[in-house]
C-alpha positions as semicolon CSV with decimal commas, in nm:
position;residue;x (nm);y (nm);z (nm)
1;M;0,368;2,022;3,374
2;S;0,044;1,917;3,543
3;E;-0,088;1,562;3,534
4;E;-0,394;1,682;3,342
5;V;-0,179;1,826;3,063
6;L;0,030;1,507;3,045
7;K;-0,289;1,308;2,978
8;E;-0,383;1,534;2,687
9;N;-0,316;1,431;2,327
10;K;0,006;1,595;2,210
11;M;-0,180;1,766;1,924
12;G;-0,359;1,980;2,181
13;V;-0,067;2,081;2,402
14;M;0,262;2,048;2,211
15;P;0,423;2,364;2,063
16;M;0,344;2,393;1,692
17;P;0,702;2,369;1,548
18;K;0,779;2,059;1,755
19;L;0,440;1,907;1,672
20;M;0,489;1,963;1,298
21;L;0,829;1,794;1,310
22;S;0,721;1,500;1,527
23;M;0,415;1,428;1,311
24;G;0,525;1,548;0,970
25;L;0,855;1,363;0,941
26;P;0,704;1,015;0,998
27;M;0,433;1,095;0,742
28;I;0,693;1,194;0,483
29;I;0,891;0,874;0,548
30;S;0,569;0,675;0,519
31;M;0,489;0,822;0,176
32;I;0,842;0,753;0,053
33;V;0,819;0,394;0,172
34;Q;0,490;0,347;-0,015
35;A;0,666;0,445;-0,338
36;F;0,932;0,177;-0,282
37;Y;0,702;-0,117;-0,357
38;N;0,684;-0,072;-0,735
39;I;1,048;0,042;-0,756
40;V;1,176;-0,266;-0,574
41;D;0,952;-0,496;-0,779
42;S;1,078;-0,339;-1,103
43;Y;1,441;-0,381;-0,999
44;F;1,412;-0,753;-0,935
45;V;1,181;-0,845;-1,224
46;S;1,418;-0,671;-1,465
47;R;1,660;-0,955;-1,386
48;I;1,420;-1,233;-1,479
49;T;1,557;-1,452;-1,756
50;D;1,396;-1,712;-1,982
51;D;1,576;-1,937;-2,227
52;T;1,283;-1,921;-2,469
53;V;1,224;-1,544;-2,455
54;E;1,491;-1,288;-2,532
55;H;1,496;-0,981;-2,303
56;M;1,243;-1,137;-2,067
57;G;1,333;-0,883;-1,798
58;E;1,225;-0,597;-2,024
59;Y;0,888;-0,761;-2,084
60;A;0,846;-0,809;-1,710
61;V;0,925;-0,444;-1,633
62;N;0,686;-0,337;-1,909
63;A;0,415;-0,549;-1,746
64;L;0,467;-0,376;-1,410
65;T;0,463;-0,036;-1,581
66;L;0,128;-0,117;-1,739
67;A;-0,009;-0,223;-1,401
68;Y;0,119;0,082;-1,213
69;P;-0,170;0,324;-1,297
70;V;-0,418;0,090;-1,128
71;Q;-0,189;0,048;-0,827
72;L;-0,164;0,427;-0,810
73;L;-0,543;0,449;-0,825
74;I;-0,571;0,211;-0,527
75;I;-0,330;0,432;-0,333
76;A;-0,513;0,749;-0,440
77;V;-0,854;0,619;-0,329
78;G;-0,714;0,480;-0,004
79;V;-0,520;0,794;0,085
80;G;-0,801;1,027;-0,026
81;T;-1,053;0,841;0,188
82;G;-0,807;0,827;0,475
83;V;-0,739;1,201;0,469
84;G;-1,109;1,277;0,504
85;I;-1,140;1,027;0,787
86;N;-0,830;1,175;0,949
87;A;-0,983;1,524;0,955
88;L;-1,317;1,406;1,096
89;L;-1,164;1,180;1,358
90;S;-0,907;1,429;1,486
91;R;-1,177;1,696;1,513
92;S;-1,401;1,462;1,712
93;L;-1,117;1,366;1,942
94;G;-1,034;1,733;1,994
95;E;-1,396;1,794;2,092
96;K;-1,375;1,490;2,323
97;N;-1,671;1,343;2,139
98;F;-1,548;0,986;2,171
99;E;-1,878;0,826;2,069
100;R;-1,870;1,009;1,734
101;A;-1,500;0,923;1,697
102;G;-1,581;0,556;1,742
103;K;-1,852;0,571;1,475
104;I;-1,614;0,747;1,235
105;A;-1,353;0,475;1,285
106;G;-1,613;0,205;1,225
107;N;-1,739;0,377;0,909
108;A;-1,380;0,413;0,790
109;I;-1,327;0,038;0,809
110;F;-1,658;-0,021;0,626
111;I;-1,561;0,222;0,348
112;G;-1,225;0,047;0,320
113;L;-1,403;-0,288;0,283
114;C;-1,627;-0,149;0,007
115;T;-1,323;-0,004;-0,170
116;Y;-1,148;-0,339;-0,155
117;I;-1,451;-0,519;-0,302
118;V;-1,452;-0,282;-0,601
119;F;-1,083;-0,343;-0,676
120;M;-1,120;-0,717;-0,612
121;L;-1,397;-0,734;-0,875
122;F;-1,177;-0,532;-1,111
123;G;-0,898;-0,783;-1,048
124;F;-1,125;-1,071;-1,152
125;F;-1,304;-0,912;-1,446
126;G;-1,138;-0,588;-1,556
127;T;-0,762;-0,633;-1,578
128;D;-0,754;-0,782;-1,929
129;A;-0,976;-0,509;-2,072
130;F;-0,765;-0,239;-1,908
131;L;-0,431;-0,381;-2,023
132;K;-0,555;-0,423;-2,381
133;T;-0,602;-0,045;-2,396
134;Q;-0,229;-0,010;-2,332
135;T;-0,069;-0,282;-2,546
136;H;-0,139;-0,565;-2,788
137;D;0,174;-0,763;-2,708
138;S;0,057;-1,106;-2,590
139;L;0,347;-1,166;-2,350
140;A;0,313;-0,823;-2,189
141;L;-0,061;-0,881;-2,153
142;K;-0,001;-1,218;-1,989
143;L;0,261;-1,092;-1,743
144;G;0,072;-0,772;-1,669
145;G;-0,249;-0,966;-1,610
146;E;-0,076;-1,200;-1,366
147;Y;0,080;-0,917;-1,166
148;L;-0,217;-0,679;-1,167
149;G;-0,471;-0,953;-1,099
150;I;-0,294;-1,062;-0,781
151;C;-0,240;-0,704;-0,661
152;C;-0,609;-0,617;-0,711
153;V;-0,771;-0,938;-0,587
154;L;-0,557;-0,926;-0,271
155;S;-0,559;-0,547;-0,234
156;F;-0,725;-0,560;0,110
157;G;-0,381;-0,514;0,265
158;A;-0,310;-0,201;0,062
159;V;-0,650;-0,042;0,130
160;G;-0,661;-0,149;0,494
161;S;-0,312;-0,029;0,573
162;M;-0,388;0,318;0,437
163;I;-0,714;0,345;0,631
164;F;-0,554;0,232;0,957
165;E;-0,255;0,458;0,894
166;K;-0,480;0,764;0,879
167;L;-0,669;0,651;1,190
168;L;-0,338;0,634;1,378
169;Q;-0,226;0,970;1,243
170;A;-0,552;1,128;1,360
171;T;-0,459;1,032;1,717
172;G;-0,110;1,181;1,680
173;K;0,066;0,841;1,677
174;T;0,238;0,888;1,342
175;I;0,549;0,693;1,442
176;H;0,340;0,375;1,478
177;S;0,217;0,392;1,118
178;T;0,571;0,462;0,997
179;I;0,703;0,153;1,176
180;A;0,425;-0,052;1,017
181;Q;0,514;0,082;0,671
182;L;0,881;-0,002;0,723
183;V;0,796;-0,359;0,829
184;G;0,596;-0,409;0,508
185;A;0,861;-0,251;0,286
186;I;1,143;-0,459;0,436
187;A;0,934;-0,774;0,396
188;N;0,875;-0,686;0,031
189;I;1,246;-0,629;-0,031
190;V;1,335;-0,963;0,129
191;L;1,056;-1,164;-0,035
192;D;1,100;-1,025;-0,388
193;P;1,415;-1,222;-0,482
194;V;1,298;-1,524;-0,280
195;L;0,964;-1,556;-0,460
196;I;1,069;-1,426;-0,803
197;F;1,376;-1,650;-0,843
198;G;1,271;-1,937;-0,615
199;L;1,541;-1,923;-0,350
200;G;1,557;-2,199;-0,088
201;P;1,241;-2,408;-0,058
202;F;1,026;-2,156;-0,245
203;P;0,919;-2,214;-0,608
204;E;1,026;-1,977;-0,884
205;L;0,720;-1,760;-0,954
206;G;0,861;-1,483;-1,171
207;V;0,630;-1,183;-1,204
208;K;0,373;-1,356;-0,983
209;G;0,637;-1,370;-0,710
210;A;0,678;-0,993;-0,725
211;A;0,302;-0,951;-0,687
212;Y;0,283;-1,189;-0,392
213;A;0,579;-1,016;-0,222
214;T;0,403;-0,682;-0,260
215;V;0,075;-0,815;-0,125
216;I;0,241;-0,987;0,174
217;G;0,424;-0,665;0,259
218;Q;0,097;-0,469;0,245
219;V;-0,080;-0,722;0,467
220;L;0,200;-0,707;0,723
221;T;0,173;-0,327;0,723
222;M;-0,201;-0,350;0,779
């Protein structure tokens, strides 16, 4: 193989079946890992106990369930934006129009910032109104508000990681984004029991701990 071909991006020279496998498998793993966050949080918060509240774990899981549609919306907006950016960027790179590719990457980061600001404002002002459309239980509203508020106000990690993931995928480096996703997911799994139950020097935060573990994992991925 000539030196010129070796310098080419693999998306332009690699046989299609091998390219599909090398790029598609990491993307599939990445999407599975993204789904782990809420599952892991639900598992650990279901084991929260409170001497003053019977079945506290069930209330906590209910709170996460109420918050999940908004978390899914954050993922949907981030992934949807990222897919469009992915298509534009990969096309520009294929055309060797690197100046346009640079502008697309810059605009992608700006769009991600705007998206984060919208969800941050929702986290400050909209969570209570949203949750009240789902339930009137005061404890579920309190727990759901704590969890969803943290996840929205600090959602820059979630939005940023999805934008940067698609930028990496557009260059053909899907394995890098998968490694980043795994780092965040593992951090979330480790931090969940530590922050929820207050292991070691950390305070017991309950549902808030699950939210902070999720956010920290997303920031590490980003």
